PDB file of C-alpha atoms in Angstrom:
ATOM      1  CA  UNK A  19     -79.844 101.995 -30.636  1.00  0.00           C
ATOM      2  CA  UNK A  20     -80.520 104.685 -27.616  1.00  0.00           C
ATOM      3  CA  UNK A  21     -76.993 104.510 -26.521  1.00  0.00           C
ATOM      4  CA  UNK A  22     -74.563 107.240 -28.076  1.00  0.00           C
ATOM      5  CA  UNK A  23     -70.960 108.225 -28.819  1.00  0.00           C
ATOM      6  CA  UNK A  24     -68.016 106.512 -27.326  1.00  0.00           C
ATOM      7  CA  UNK A  25     -68.085 103.835 -24.640  1.00  0.00           C
ATOM      8  CA  UNK A  26     -64.860 105.741 -23.412  1.00  0.00           C
ATOM      9  CA  UNK A  27     -64.298 108.947 -24.529  1.00  0.00           C
ATOM     10  CA  UNK A  28     -60.907 109.338 -22.635  1.00  0.00           C
ATOM     11  CA  UNK A  29     -59.342 105.896 -24.630  1.00  0.00           C
ATOM     12  CA  UNK A  30     -55.793 106.742 -25.627  1.00  0.00           C
ATOM     13  CA  UNK A  31     -54.294 105.107 -28.707  1.00  0.00           C
ATOM     14  CA  UNK A  32     -51.547 102.388 -27.616  1.00  0.00           C
ATOM     15  CA  UNK A  33     -48.095 102.429 -28.891  1.00  0.00           C
ATOM     16  CA  UNK A  34     -47.425  99.853 -31.353  1.00  0.00           C
ATOM     17  CA  UNK A  35     -45.208  96.854 -30.147  1.00  0.00           C
ATOM     18  CA  UNK A  36     -44.931  93.806 -32.057  1.00  0.00           C
ATOM     19  CA  UNK A  37     -45.575  90.501 -30.625  1.00  0.00           C
ATOM     20  CA  UNK A  38     -41.722  89.802 -29.956  1.00  0.00           C
ATOM     21  CA  UNK A  39     -41.036  93.187 -28.947  1.00  0.00           C
ATOM     22  CA  UNK A  40     -43.820  92.828 -26.295  1.00  0.00           C
ATOM     23  CA  UNK A  41     -42.617  89.343 -25.083  1.00  0.00           C
ATOM     24  CA  UNK A  42     -38.843  90.304 -24.711  1.00  0.00           C
ATOM     25  CA  UNK A  43     -39.730  93.710 -23.094  1.00  0.00           C
ATOM     26  CA  UNK A  44     -38.763  94.409 -19.599  1.00  0.00           C
ATOM     27  CA  UNK A  45     -38.796  91.096 -18.420  1.00  0.00           C
ATOM     28  CA  UNK A  46     -38.537  91.912 -14.487  1.00  0.00           C
ATOM     29  CA  UNK A  47     -41.290  94.560 -14.980  1.00  0.00           C
ATOM     30  CA  UNK A  48     -44.086  92.500 -12.619  1.00  0.00           C
ATOM     31  CA  UNK A  49     -46.916  94.919 -13.848  1.00  0.00           C
ATOM     32  CA  UNK A  50     -45.694  94.563 -17.382  1.00  0.00           C
ATOM     33  CA  UNK A  51     -45.468  90.683 -17.123  1.00  0.00           C
ATOM     34  CA  UNK A  52     -49.230  90.783 -15.523  1.00  0.00           C
ATOM     35  CA  UNK A  53     -50.290  92.827 -18.843  1.00  0.00           C
ATOM     36  CA  UNK A  54     -48.310  90.423 -21.152  1.00  0.00           C
ATOM     37  CA  UNK A  55     -49.949  87.446 -19.355  1.00  0.00           C
ATOM     38  CA  UNK A  56     -53.415  89.176 -19.591  1.00  0.00           C
ATOM     39  CA  UNK A  57     -53.138  90.159 -23.440  1.00  0.00           C
ATOM     40  CA  UNK A  58     -51.205  87.080 -24.769  1.00  0.00           C
ATOM     41  CA  UNK A  59     -51.953  84.293 -22.289  1.00  0.00           C
ATOM     42  CA  UNK A  60     -49.809  81.105 -22.197  1.00  0.00           C
ATOM     43  CA  UNK A  61     -50.213  80.195 -25.836  1.00  0.00           C
ATOM     44  CA  UNK A  62     -48.761  83.609 -27.673  1.00  0.00           C
ATOM     45  CA  UNK A  63     -46.286  81.610 -29.946  1.00  0.00           C
ATOM     46  CA  UNK A  64     -49.349  79.374 -31.252  1.00  0.00           C
ATOM     47  CA  UNK A  65     -49.368  78.792 -35.233  1.00  0.00           C
ATOM     48  CA  UNK A  66     -51.960  80.621 -37.083  1.00  0.00           C
ATOM     49  CA  UNK A  67     -55.533  79.277 -36.831  1.00  0.00           C
ATOM     50  CA  UNK A  68     -56.049  79.936 -40.491  1.00  0.00           C
ATOM     51  CA  UNK A  69     -52.694  79.439 -42.142  1.00  0.00           C
ATOM     52  CA  UNK A  70     -53.981  80.378 -45.587  1.00  0.00           C
ATOM     53  CA  UNK A  71     -55.614  83.710 -44.167  1.00  0.00           C
ATOM     54  CA  UNK A  72     -53.247  86.257 -44.105  1.00  0.00           C
ATOM     55  CA  UNK A  73     -55.808  88.538 -41.777  1.00  0.00           C
ATOM     56  CA  UNK A  74     -54.395  89.308 -38.303  1.00  0.00           C
ATOM     57  CA  UNK A  75     -58.073  89.541 -36.805  1.00  0.00           C
ATOM     58  CA  UNK A  76     -60.793  87.334 -38.218  1.00  0.00           C
ATOM     59  CA  UNK A  77     -64.266  88.253 -37.340  1.00  0.00           C
ATOM     60  CA  UNK A  78     -66.398  84.841 -37.101  1.00  0.00           C
ATOM     61  CA  UNK A  79     -69.850  86.197 -35.889  1.00  0.00           C
ATOM     62  CA  UNK A  80     -71.809  88.829 -34.624  1.00  0.00           C
ATOM     63  CA  UNK A  81     -74.865  87.498 -32.080  1.00  0.00           C
ATOM     64  CA  UNK A  82     -77.587  89.702 -30.551  1.00  0.00           C
ATOM     65  CA  UNK A  83     -78.161  88.828 -27.175  1.00  0.00           C
ATOM     66  CA  UNK A  84     -81.594  89.431 -25.308  1.00  0.00           C
ATOM     67  CA  UNK A  85     -83.080  88.351 -21.949  1.00  0.00           C
ATOM     68  CA  UNK A  86     -85.593  85.638 -21.672  1.00  0.00           C
ATOM     69  CA  UNK A  87     -87.644  87.904 -19.501  1.00  0.00           C
ATOM     70  CA  UNK A  88     -87.082  91.572 -20.605  1.00  0.00           C
ATOM     71  CA  UNK A  89     -89.468  93.280 -18.245  1.00  0.00           C
ATOM     72  CA  UNK A  90     -87.676  91.473 -15.442  1.00  0.00           C
ATOM     73  CA  UNK A  91     -84.425  92.674 -16.777  1.00  0.00           C
ATOM     74  CA  UNK A  92     -85.849  96.259 -16.913  1.00  0.00           C
ATOM     75  CA  UNK A  93     -86.694  96.516 -13.652  1.00  0.00           C
ATOM     76  CA  UNK A  94     -83.073  95.205 -12.325  1.00  0.00           C
ATOM     77  CA  UNK A  95     -81.060  98.065 -11.284  1.00  0.00           C
ATOM     78  CA  UNK A  96     -77.715  96.236 -10.598  1.00  0.00           C
ATOM     79  CA  UNK A  97     -77.249  94.004 -13.735  1.00  0.00           C
ATOM     80  CA  UNK A  98     -74.101  95.274 -15.915  1.00  0.00           C
ATOM     81  CA  UNK A  99     -74.790  93.141 -18.794  1.00  0.00           C
ATOM     82  CA  UNK A 100     -77.747  90.956 -20.075  1.00  0.00           C
ATOM     83  CA  UNK A 101     -75.053  88.034 -19.538  1.00  0.00           C
ATOM     84  CA  UNK A 102     -75.786  88.524 -15.834  1.00  0.00           C
ATOM     85  CA  UNK A 103     -79.272  86.792 -16.251  1.00  0.00           C
ATOM     86  CA  UNK A 104     -80.730  84.144 -18.128  1.00  0.00           C
ATOM     87  CA  UNK A 105     -80.695  85.059 -21.859  1.00  0.00           C
ATOM     88  CA  UNK A 106     -80.738  83.925 -25.314  1.00  0.00           C
ATOM     89  CA  UNK A 107     -79.222  84.643 -29.088  1.00  0.00           C
ATOM     90  CA  UNK A 108     -82.071  86.565 -30.862  1.00  0.00           C
ATOM     91  CA  UNK A 109     -80.095  86.242 -33.953  1.00  0.00           C
ATOM     92  CA  UNK A 110     -76.688  85.417 -35.240  1.00  0.00           C
ATOM     93  CA  UNK A 111     -74.797  86.907 -38.241  1.00  0.00           C
ATOM     94  CA  UNK A 112     -72.032  84.743 -39.747  1.00  0.00           C
ATOM     95  CA  UNK A 113     -68.936  86.801 -40.731  1.00  0.00           C
ATOM     96  CA  UNK A 114     -66.608  83.546 -41.346  1.00  0.00           C
ATOM     97  CA  UNK A 115     -65.641  84.313 -45.153  1.00  0.00           C
ATOM     98  CA  UNK A 116     -62.059  84.222 -46.094  1.00  0.00           C
ATOM     99  CA  UNK A 117     -60.406  87.135 -46.848  1.00  0.00           C
ATOM    100  CA  UNK A 118     -63.412  89.691 -46.953  1.00  0.00           C
ATOM    101  CA  UNK A 119     -63.608  92.861 -45.630  1.00  0.00           C
ATOM    102  CA  UNK A 120     -67.272  93.776 -46.184  1.00  0.00           C
ATOM    103  CA  UNK A 121     -70.047  91.515 -45.425  1.00  0.00           C
ATOM    104  CA  UNK A 122     -73.912  92.243 -46.449  1.00  0.00           C
ATOM    105  CA  UNK A 123     -76.743  90.255 -45.075  1.00  0.00           C
ATOM    106  CA  UNK A 124     -80.080  90.780 -46.591  1.00  0.00           C
ATOM    107  CA  UNK A 125     -82.047  89.138 -43.752  1.00  0.00           C
ATOM    108  CA  UNK A 126     -84.102  91.664 -41.916  1.00  0.00           C
ATOM    109  CA  UNK A 127     -83.923  91.007 -38.022  1.00  0.00           C
ATOM    110  CA  UNK A 128     -87.484  91.684 -36.129  1.00  0.00           C
ATOM    111  CA  UNK A 129     -86.930  93.398 -32.801  1.00  0.00           C
ATOM    112  CA  UNK A 130     -89.689  94.159 -30.539  1.00  0.00           C
ATOM    113  CA  UNK A 131     -89.744  98.163 -29.266  1.00  0.00           C
ATOM    114  CA  UNK A 132     -88.291  98.604 -25.774  1.00  0.00           C
ATOM    115  CA  UNK A 133     -86.234  95.334 -25.847  1.00  0.00           C
ATOM    116  CA  UNK A 134     -82.860  95.448 -23.955  1.00  0.00           C
ATOM    117  CA  UNK A 135     -80.192  93.800 -26.127  1.00  0.00           C
ATOM    118  CA  UNK A 136     -76.150  93.760 -26.320  1.00  0.00           C
ATOM    119  CA  UNK A 137     -74.040  92.343 -29.195  1.00  0.00           C
ATOM    120  CA  UNK A 138     -71.293  89.853 -29.098  1.00  0.00           C
ATOM    121  CA  UNK A 139     -68.619  89.640 -31.422  1.00  0.00           C
ATOM    122  CA  UNK A 140     -66.360  86.362 -31.814  1.00  0.00           C
ATOM    123  CA  UNK A 141     -63.132  86.635 -33.682  1.00  0.00           C
ATOM    124  CA  UNK A 142     -59.552  84.865 -33.890  1.00  0.00           C
ATOM    125  CA  UNK A 143     -56.387  86.822 -33.733  1.00  0.00           C
ATOM    126  CA  UNK A 144     -53.220  85.123 -35.212  1.00  0.00           C
ATOM    127  CA  UNK A 145     -49.721  85.783 -35.866  1.00  0.00           C
ATOM    128  CA  UNK A 146     -49.586  89.339 -34.269  1.00  0.00           C
ATOM    129  CA  UNK A 147     -51.013  91.568 -31.707  1.00  0.00           C
ATOM    130  CA  UNK A 148     -53.990  93.727 -33.244  1.00  0.00           C
ATOM    131  CA  UNK A 149     -53.963  97.001 -31.448  1.00  0.00           C
ATOM    132  CA  UNK A 150     -56.870  99.355 -30.452  1.00  0.00           C
ATOM    133  CA  UNK A 151     -59.879  97.592 -32.099  1.00  0.00           C
ATOM    134  CA  UNK A 152     -63.080  99.687 -32.158  1.00  0.00           C
ATOM    135  CA  UNK A 153     -66.515  98.635 -33.582  1.00  0.00           C
ATOM    136  CA  UNK A 154     -68.333 101.906 -34.781  1.00  0.00           C
ATOM    137  CA  UNK A 155     -72.129 101.355 -35.575  1.00  0.00           C
ATOM    138  CA  UNK A 156     -74.506 103.660 -37.541  1.00  0.00           C
ATOM    139  CA  UNK A 157     -78.195 103.404 -37.866  1.00  0.00           C
ATOM    140  CA  UNK A 158     -79.883 104.510 -41.342  1.00  0.00           C
ATOM    141  CA  UNK A 159     -83.844 104.952 -41.967  1.00  0.00           C
ATOM    142  CA  UNK A 160     -84.637 105.527 -45.414  1.00  0.00           C
ATOM    143  CA  UNK A 161     -81.232 106.189 -46.415  1.00  0.00           C
ATOM    144  CA  UNK A 162     -80.531 109.012 -44.083  1.00  0.00           C
ATOM    145  CA  UNK A 163     -78.148 108.492 -40.762  1.00  0.00           C
ATOM    146  CA  UNK A 164     -80.253 108.549 -37.556  1.00  0.00           C
ATOM    147  CA  UNK A 165     -78.918 111.361 -35.508  1.00  0.00           C
ATOM    148  CA  UNK A 166     -77.647 110.841 -32.047  1.00  0.00           C
ATOM    149  CA  UNK A 167     -77.510 106.958 -32.518  1.00  0.00           C
ATOM    150  CA  UNK A 168     -74.025 106.127 -33.562  1.00  0.00           C
ATOM    151  CA  UNK A 169     -72.069 104.176 -31.204  1.00  0.00           C
ATOM    152  CA  UNK A 170     -68.299 103.440 -30.903  1.00  0.00           C
ATOM    153  CA  UNK A 171     -67.341 100.591 -28.672  1.00  0.00           C
ATOM    154  CA  UNK A 172     -63.649 100.419 -27.632  1.00  0.00           C
ATOM    155  CA  UNK A 173     -62.868  96.771 -27.996  1.00  0.00           C
ATOM    156  CA  UNK A 174     -59.032  97.060 -26.959  1.00  0.00           C
ATOM    157  CA  UNK A 175     -56.026  94.989 -28.186  1.00  0.00           C
ATOM    158  CA  UNK A 176     -55.703  91.470 -28.367  1.00  0.00           C
ATOM    159  CA  UNK A 177     -52.685  89.147 -28.878  1.00  0.00           C
ATOM    160  CA  UNK A 178     -52.907  85.679 -30.972  1.00  0.00           C
ATOM    161  CA  UNK A 179     -54.554  82.748 -29.251  1.00  0.00           C
ATOM    162  CA  UNK A 180     -55.889  79.286 -30.518  1.00  0.00           C
ATOM    163  CA  UNK A 181     -59.238  80.055 -29.171  1.00  0.00           C
ATOM    164  CA  UNK A 182     -62.267  82.350 -30.245  1.00  0.00           C
ATOM    165  CA  UNK A 183     -61.992  85.688 -28.316  1.00  0.00           C
ATOM    166  CA  UNK A 184     -65.032  87.614 -27.426  1.00  0.00           C
ATOM    167  CA  UNK A 185     -66.204  90.959 -27.104  1.00  0.00           C
ATOM    168  CA  UNK A 186     -69.544  91.816 -25.586  1.00  0.00           C
ATOM    169  CA  UNK A 187     -71.149  95.367 -26.172  1.00  0.00           C
ATOM    170  CA  UNK A 188     -72.770  97.529 -23.306  1.00  0.00           C
ATOM    171  CA  UNK A 189     -76.373  96.778 -23.178  1.00  0.00           C
ATOM    172  CA  UNK A 190     -78.632  99.321 -24.662  1.00  0.00           C
ATOM    173  CA  UNK A 191     -82.370  99.473 -25.851  1.00  0.00           C
ATOM    174  CA  UNK A 192     -84.850  99.453 -28.904  1.00  0.00           C
ATOM    175  CA  UNK A 193     -86.497 102.734 -28.610  1.00  0.00           C
ATOM    176  CA  UNK A 194     -90.329 102.742 -27.977  1.00  0.00           C
ATOM    177  CA  UNK A 195     -92.938 104.253 -29.673  1.00  0.00           C
ATOM    178  CA  UNK A 196     -94.731 104.256 -33.186  1.00  0.00           C
ATOM    179  CA  UNK A 197     -92.277 107.105 -34.508  1.00  0.00           C
ATOM    180  CA  UNK A 198     -89.649 104.561 -33.969  1.00  0.00           C
ATOM    181  CA  UNK A 199     -91.302 101.634 -35.947  1.00  0.00           C
ATOM    182  CA  UNK A 200     -90.062 100.364 -39.234  1.00  0.00           C
ATOM    183  CA  UNK A 201     -87.011  99.258 -40.962  1.00  0.00           C
ATOM    184  CA  UNK A 202     -83.329 100.423 -40.253  1.00  0.00           C
ATOM    185  CA  UNK A 203     -80.114  99.662 -42.077  1.00  0.00           C
ATOM    186  CA  UNK A 204     -77.243  98.765 -39.439  1.00  0.00           C
ATOM    187  CA  UNK A 205     -73.572  99.516 -40.392  1.00  0.00           C
ATOM    188  CA  UNK A 206     -70.807  97.959 -38.082  1.00  0.00           C
ATOM    189  CA  UNK A 207     -67.435  98.814 -39.157  1.00  0.00           C
ATOM    190  CA  UNK A 208     -64.510  97.191 -37.059  1.00  0.00           C
ATOM    191  CA  UNK A 209     -61.500  99.021 -37.342  1.00  0.00           C
ATOM    192  CA  UNK A 210     -57.822  98.971 -35.553  1.00  0.00           C
ATOM    193  CA  UNK A 211     -56.026 102.252 -34.163  1.00  0.00           C
ATOM    194  CA  UNK A 212     -54.547 102.881 -37.609  1.00  0.00           C
ATOM    195  CA  UNK A 213     -58.071 102.990 -38.977  1.00  0.00           C
ATOM    196  CA  UNK A 214     -57.542  99.683 -41.067  1.00  0.00           C
ATOM    197  CA  UNK A 215     -60.840  98.325 -42.190  1.00  0.00           C
ATOM    198  CA  UNK A 216     -61.030  94.978 -40.523  1.00  0.00           C
ATOM    199  CA  UNK A 217     -64.754  94.263 -41.310  1.00  0.00           C
ATOM    200  CA  UNK A 218     -68.016  95.961 -42.532  1.00  0.00           C
ATOM    201  CA  UNK A 219     -70.992  94.210 -41.568  1.00  0.00           C
ATOM    202  CA  UNK A 220     -74.066  95.858 -43.294  1.00  0.00           C
ATOM    203  CA  UNK A 221     -77.777  94.276 -41.973  1.00  0.00           C
ATOM    204  CA  UNK A 222     -81.213  95.429 -41.348  1.00  0.00           C
ATOM    205  CA  UNK A 223     -83.760  95.284 -38.185  1.00  0.00           C
ATOM    206  CA  UNK A 224     -87.311  96.052 -38.236  1.00  0.00           C
ATOM    207  CA  UNK A 225     -88.601  97.580 -35.091  1.00  0.00           C
ATOM    208  CA  UNK A 226     -92.136  96.205 -34.175  1.00  0.00           C
ATOM    209  CA  UNK A 227     -94.762  97.370 -31.533  1.00  0.00           C
TER     210      UNK A 227
END
């Protein structure tokens, strides 16, 4: 909460290129080769991680990361991420359900007002490049979308790899004050640049004093 709109308003949708097209494209172009290495790594021709799962992007978990010492983090002016200091996993949602596009987690996650946090999404990519991933987050209270609290996080494009890939959001803060206390419904929608729904996650937080 308390982080508004897109993380990168100037983000441009990439041109779709298949895995084979990218691998064989302009092999003498040094800058393109560096991009290919960053995107694809050394194992771009790896077999599918989940051969029986037809999805290209397979979300595995969503973690809420918080500092061990919230007050110390608040004082720090140079920290770009909670991961730059001692931190812990406050809660983890398991997303690893075969061939699903929606997960509902009914457990209410308690969050103390003023707590800094970031989210960490882990996922596999297999078979092809997934282009222009974004995670759109909306907060609802008593069935009404909370104005000014929607976040659109640009994740980028990812090539197939045998290992888990991770995206960490920007750090934000749970609002302070008794008016902010109470239960919220959170909806995360992970989409690609064609607006295909990779996964919709519905869960709940309860802001406490």
